[in-house]
Coordinates of C-alpha atoms and ligand atoms in Angstrom, one line a residue:
X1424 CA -50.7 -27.8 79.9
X1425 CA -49.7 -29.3 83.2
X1426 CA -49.9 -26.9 86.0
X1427 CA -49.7 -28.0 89.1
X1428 CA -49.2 -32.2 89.8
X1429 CA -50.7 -33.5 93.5
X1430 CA -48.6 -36.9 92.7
X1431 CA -46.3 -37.6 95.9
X1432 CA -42.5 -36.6 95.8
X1433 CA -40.6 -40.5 96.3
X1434 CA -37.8 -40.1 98.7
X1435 CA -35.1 -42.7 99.1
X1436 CA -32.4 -43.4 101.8
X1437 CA -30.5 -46.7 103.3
X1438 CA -32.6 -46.4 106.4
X1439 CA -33.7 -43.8 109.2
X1440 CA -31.4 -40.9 108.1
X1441 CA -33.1 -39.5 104.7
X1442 CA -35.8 -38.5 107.7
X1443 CA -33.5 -35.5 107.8
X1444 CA -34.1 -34.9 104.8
X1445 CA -38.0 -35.4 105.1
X1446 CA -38.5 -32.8 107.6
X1447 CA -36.6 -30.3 105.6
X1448 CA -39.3 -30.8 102.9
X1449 CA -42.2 -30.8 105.0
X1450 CA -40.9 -27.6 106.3
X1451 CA -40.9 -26.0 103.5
X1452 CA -43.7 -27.8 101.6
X1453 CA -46.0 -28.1 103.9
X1454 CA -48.4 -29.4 101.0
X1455 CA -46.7 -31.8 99.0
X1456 CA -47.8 -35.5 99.6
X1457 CA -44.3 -38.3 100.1
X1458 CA -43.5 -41.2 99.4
X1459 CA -40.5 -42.8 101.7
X1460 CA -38.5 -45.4 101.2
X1461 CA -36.0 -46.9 104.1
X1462 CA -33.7 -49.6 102.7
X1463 CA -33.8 -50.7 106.3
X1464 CA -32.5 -54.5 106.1
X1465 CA -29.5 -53.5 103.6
X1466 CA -28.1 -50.3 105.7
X1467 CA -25.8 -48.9 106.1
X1468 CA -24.5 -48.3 102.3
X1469 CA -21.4 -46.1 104.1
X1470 CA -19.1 -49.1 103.3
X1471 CA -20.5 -50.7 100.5
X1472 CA -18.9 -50.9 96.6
X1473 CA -21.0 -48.8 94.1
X1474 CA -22.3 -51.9 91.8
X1475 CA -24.0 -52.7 95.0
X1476 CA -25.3 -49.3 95.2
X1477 CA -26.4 -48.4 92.3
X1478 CA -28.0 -52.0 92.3
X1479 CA -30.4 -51.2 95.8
X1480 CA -30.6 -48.1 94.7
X1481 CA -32.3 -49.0 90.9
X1482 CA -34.5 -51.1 92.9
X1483 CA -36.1 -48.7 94.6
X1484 CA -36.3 -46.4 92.4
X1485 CA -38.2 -48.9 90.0
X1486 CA -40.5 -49.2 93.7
X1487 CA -41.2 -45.9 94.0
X1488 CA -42.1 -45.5 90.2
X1489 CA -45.0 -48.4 90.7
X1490 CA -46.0 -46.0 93.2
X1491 CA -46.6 -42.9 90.6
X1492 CA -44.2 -40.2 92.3
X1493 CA -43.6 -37.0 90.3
X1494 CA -40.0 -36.9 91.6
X1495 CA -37.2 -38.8 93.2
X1496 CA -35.5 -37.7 96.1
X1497 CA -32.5 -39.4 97.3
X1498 CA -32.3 -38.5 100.6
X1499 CA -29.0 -40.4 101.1
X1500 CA -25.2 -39.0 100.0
X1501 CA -23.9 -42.6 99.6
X1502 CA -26.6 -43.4 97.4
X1503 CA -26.1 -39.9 95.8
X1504 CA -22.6 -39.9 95.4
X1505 CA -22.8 -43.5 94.1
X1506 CA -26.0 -43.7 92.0
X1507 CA -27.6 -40.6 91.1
X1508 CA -25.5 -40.8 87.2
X1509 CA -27.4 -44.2 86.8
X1510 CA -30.8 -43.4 88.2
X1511 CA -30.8 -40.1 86.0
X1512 CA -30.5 -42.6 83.0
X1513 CA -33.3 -45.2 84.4
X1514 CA -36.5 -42.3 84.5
X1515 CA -37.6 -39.2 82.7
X1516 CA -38.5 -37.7 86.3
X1517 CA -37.0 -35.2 88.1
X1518 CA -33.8 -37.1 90.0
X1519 CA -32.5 -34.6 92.7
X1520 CA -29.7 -35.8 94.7
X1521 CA -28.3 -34.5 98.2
X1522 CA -25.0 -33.2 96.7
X1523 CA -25.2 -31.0 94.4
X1524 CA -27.3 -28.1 96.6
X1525 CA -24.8 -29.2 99.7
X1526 CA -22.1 -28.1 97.2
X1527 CA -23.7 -25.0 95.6
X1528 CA -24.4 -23.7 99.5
X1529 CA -20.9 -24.1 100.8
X1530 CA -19.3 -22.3 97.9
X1531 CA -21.8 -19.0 99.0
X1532 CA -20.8 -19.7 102.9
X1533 CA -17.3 -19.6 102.4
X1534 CA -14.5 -17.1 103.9
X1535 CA -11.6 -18.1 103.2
X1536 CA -10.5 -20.7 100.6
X1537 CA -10.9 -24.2 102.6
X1538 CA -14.4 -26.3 102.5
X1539 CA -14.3 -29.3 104.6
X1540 CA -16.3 -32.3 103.9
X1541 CA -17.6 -35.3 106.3
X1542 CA -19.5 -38.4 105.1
X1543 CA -19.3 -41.6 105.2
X1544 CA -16.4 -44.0 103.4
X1545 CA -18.2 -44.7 100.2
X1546 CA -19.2 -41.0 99.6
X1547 CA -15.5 -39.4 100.5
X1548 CA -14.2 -42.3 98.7
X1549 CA -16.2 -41.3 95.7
X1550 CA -14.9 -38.1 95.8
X1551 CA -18.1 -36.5 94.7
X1552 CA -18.0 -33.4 96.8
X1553 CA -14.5 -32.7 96.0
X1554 CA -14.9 -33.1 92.5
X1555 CA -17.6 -31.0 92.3
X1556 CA -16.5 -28.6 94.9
X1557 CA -13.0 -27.9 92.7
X1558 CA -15.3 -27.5 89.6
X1559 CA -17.3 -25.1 91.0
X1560 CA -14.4 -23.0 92.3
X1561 CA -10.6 -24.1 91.2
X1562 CA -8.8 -22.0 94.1
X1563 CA -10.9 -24.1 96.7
X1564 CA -8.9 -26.4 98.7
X1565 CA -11.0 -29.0 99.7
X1566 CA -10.3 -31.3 103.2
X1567 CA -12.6 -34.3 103.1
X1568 CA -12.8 -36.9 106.1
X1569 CA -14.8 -40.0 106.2
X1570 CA -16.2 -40.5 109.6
X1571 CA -17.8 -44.2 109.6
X1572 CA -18.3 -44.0 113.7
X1573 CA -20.7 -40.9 113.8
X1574 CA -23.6 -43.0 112.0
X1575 CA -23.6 -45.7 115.0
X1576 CA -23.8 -43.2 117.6
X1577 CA -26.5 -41.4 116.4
X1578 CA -28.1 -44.4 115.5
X1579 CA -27.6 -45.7 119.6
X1580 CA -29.0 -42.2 121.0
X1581 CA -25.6 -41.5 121.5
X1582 CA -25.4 -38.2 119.9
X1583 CA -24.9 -36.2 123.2
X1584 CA -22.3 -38.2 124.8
X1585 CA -18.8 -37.9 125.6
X1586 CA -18.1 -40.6 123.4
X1587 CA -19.8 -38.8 120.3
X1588 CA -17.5 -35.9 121.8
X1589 CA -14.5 -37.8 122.1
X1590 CA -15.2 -39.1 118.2
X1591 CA -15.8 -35.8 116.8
X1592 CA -12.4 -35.1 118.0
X1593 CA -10.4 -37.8 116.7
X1594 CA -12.5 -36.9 113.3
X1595 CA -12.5 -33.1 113.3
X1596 CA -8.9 -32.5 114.9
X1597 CA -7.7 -31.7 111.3
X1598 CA -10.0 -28.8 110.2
X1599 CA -9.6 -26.9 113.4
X1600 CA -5.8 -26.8 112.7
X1601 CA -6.4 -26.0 109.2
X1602 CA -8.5 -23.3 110.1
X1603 CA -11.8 -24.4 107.9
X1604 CA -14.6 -22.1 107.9
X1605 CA -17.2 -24.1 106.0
X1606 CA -18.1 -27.9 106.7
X1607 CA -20.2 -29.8 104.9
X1608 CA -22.0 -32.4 107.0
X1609 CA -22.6 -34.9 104.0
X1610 CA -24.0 -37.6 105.6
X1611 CA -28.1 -37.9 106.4
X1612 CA -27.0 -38.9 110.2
X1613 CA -25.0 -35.6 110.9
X1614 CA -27.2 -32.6 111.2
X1615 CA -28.5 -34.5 114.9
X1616 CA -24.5 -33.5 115.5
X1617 CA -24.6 -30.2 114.9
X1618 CA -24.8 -28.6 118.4
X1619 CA -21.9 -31.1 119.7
X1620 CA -20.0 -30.0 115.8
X1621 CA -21.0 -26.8 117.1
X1622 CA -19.8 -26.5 120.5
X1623 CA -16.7 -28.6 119.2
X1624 CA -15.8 -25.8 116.9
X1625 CA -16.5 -22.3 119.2
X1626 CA -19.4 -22.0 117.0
X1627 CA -16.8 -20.3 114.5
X1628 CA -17.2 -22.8 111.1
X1629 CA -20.2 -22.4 109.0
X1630 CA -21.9 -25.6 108.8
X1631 CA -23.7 -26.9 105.9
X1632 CA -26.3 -29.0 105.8
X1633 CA -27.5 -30.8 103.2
X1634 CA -30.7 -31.7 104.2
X1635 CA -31.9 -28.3 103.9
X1636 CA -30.1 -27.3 100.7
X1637 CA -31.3 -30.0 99.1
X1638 CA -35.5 -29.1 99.9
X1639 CA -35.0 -25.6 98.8
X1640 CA -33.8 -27.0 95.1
X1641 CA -36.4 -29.6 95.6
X1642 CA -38.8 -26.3 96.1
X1643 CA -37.1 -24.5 93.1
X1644 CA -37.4 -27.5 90.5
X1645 CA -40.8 -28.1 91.5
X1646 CA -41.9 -24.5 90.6
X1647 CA -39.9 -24.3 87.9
X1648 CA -41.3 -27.8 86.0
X1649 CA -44.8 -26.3 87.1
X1650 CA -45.5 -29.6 89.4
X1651 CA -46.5 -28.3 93.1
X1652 CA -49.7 -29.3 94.4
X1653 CA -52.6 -27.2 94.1
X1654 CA -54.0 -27.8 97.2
X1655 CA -54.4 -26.4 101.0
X1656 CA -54.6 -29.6 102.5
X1657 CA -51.6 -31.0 104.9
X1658 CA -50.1 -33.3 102.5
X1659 CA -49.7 -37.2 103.0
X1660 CA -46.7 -39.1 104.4
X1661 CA -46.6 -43.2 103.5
X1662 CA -43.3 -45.2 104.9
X1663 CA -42.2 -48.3 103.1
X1664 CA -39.2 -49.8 104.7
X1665 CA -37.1 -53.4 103.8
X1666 CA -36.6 -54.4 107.7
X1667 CA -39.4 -54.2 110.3
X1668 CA -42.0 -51.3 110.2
X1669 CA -41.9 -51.6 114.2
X1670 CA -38.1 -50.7 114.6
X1671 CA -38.3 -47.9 112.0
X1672 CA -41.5 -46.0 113.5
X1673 CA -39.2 -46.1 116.8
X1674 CA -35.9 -44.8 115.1
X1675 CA -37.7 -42.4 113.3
X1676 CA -39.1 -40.4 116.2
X1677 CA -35.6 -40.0 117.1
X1678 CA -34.8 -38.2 114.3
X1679 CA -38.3 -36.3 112.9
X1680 CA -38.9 -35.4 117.2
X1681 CA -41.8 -36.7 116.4
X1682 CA -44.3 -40.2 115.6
X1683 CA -44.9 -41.3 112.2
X1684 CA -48.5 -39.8 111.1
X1685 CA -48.5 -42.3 108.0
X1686 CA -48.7 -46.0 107.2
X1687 CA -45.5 -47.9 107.4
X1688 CA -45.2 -50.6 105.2
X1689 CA -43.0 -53.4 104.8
X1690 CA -41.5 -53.8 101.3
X1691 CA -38.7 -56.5 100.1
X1692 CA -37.5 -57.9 97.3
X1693 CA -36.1 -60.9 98.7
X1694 CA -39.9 -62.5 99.8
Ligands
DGL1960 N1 -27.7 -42.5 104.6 C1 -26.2 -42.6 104.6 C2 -25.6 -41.4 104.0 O1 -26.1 -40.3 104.0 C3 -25.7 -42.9 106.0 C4 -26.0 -44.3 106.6 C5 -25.5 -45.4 105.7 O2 -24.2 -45.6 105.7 O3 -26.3 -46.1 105.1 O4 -24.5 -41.5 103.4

């Protein structure tokens, strides 16, 4: 019987942002060796139709299966919101998506009876969250905004400006007036926001991030399907990116506040 599985978790995102999501897990499983991949040269997803999608998004997961991972990740909520039906038919592995635990943890955080939701256009488009947000809990009123603009600024180092300030207004105006307690920041770009969100807000709405939901399930699933590394050791981190290695390692400081201690690798289908 198959107790414990050193294989590395493979975690997927459009680019830089699933780093968010990378932390999370390292935080809590400080052990666990991962896999990443950054679909650098086809982000952002945010706008793009879901046959496209799910199409990047098969194609890496058959990448990270060459690369024996006990798990997929997708560190992404486009890619999530888009793709994680189909990739949950492609593999017998765990598939864990950003949604669901962003969901779960907003229904527990809420006051009153409104959830807002931000993400980009594909994933409110999808309507993902609110679907599964009015399953979860039918007297939920849901308020879902897609902010495309927030990605580029935190992208440009931008996230402590007055222009990011100035954007969150335009975006957030809504769920102040509706007097939202519980925001769901379902985007891999947003948590760098969430001092400005914050500030925006009085610090008087809950905020959710996904990122950290989604590495406690990660933790829970894990444990439960008896497949945590047995060992004491720091585990590995290996990068794999479509787009320059180079520009990554120099986003991706930006984002973990720290270097890359692994390999970055350049991997495309198109060579
Ligand atoms: N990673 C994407 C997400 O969380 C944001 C960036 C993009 O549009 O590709 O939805």
């Amino acid at each position: 019987m198959i107790i414990s599985d050193n294989r590395p978790i493979g975690v997927f995102d459009s680019g830089v942002g699933g780093l968010t999501v990378l932390k999370e897990l390292q935080n809590l499983m400080p052990y666990e060796n991962i896999i990443y991949f950054g679909d650098t040269a086809r982000v952002p997803y945010g706008g793009k139709s879901a046959p496209v999608i799910q199409r990047y998004s098969q194609e890496i997961l058959d990448f990270l299966l060459m690369q024996n991972v006990k798990m997929i990740v997708i560190a992404c909520n486009t890619a999530s919101a888009l793709a994680l039906n189909k990739l949950k038919t492609l593999t017998s592995l765990p598939v864990v998506g950003v949604i669901d635990p962003g969901v779960r943890a907003a229904v527990k955080a809420v006051k009153g009876q409104k959830i807002g939701v931000i993400g980009t256009k594909g994933t409110i488009a999808s309507f993902a969250y609110q679907s599964r947000l009015e399953r979860l809990c039918s007297k939920i009123k849901v308020i879902a905004q897609a902010c495309p603009l927030l990605v580029p600024i935190v992208e440009e180092n931008m996230h402590n400006t007055d222009l990011a300030r100035l954007t969150i207004d335009t975006y957030l105006k809504d769920f102040k007036t509706l007097q939202v307690d519980t925001l769901i920041l379902a985007c891999t770009h947003y948590p760098l926001l969430k001092p400005l969100i914050n500030e925006y807000f009085d610090k008087k709405i809950t905020l959710v991030d996904s990122a950290q939901e989604t590495a406690i399930e990660v933790k829970e699933l894990l444990a439960a399907r008896r497949l945590v590394a047995d060992t004491e050791k720091i585990g590995t981190e290996r990068f794999f990116v479509s787009d320059s290695p180079d520009i990554f390692r120099e986003i991706a400081v930006k984002f973990l506040g720290r270097e890359l201690a692994g390999e970055c690798l350049h991997h495309s289908w198109t060579d």
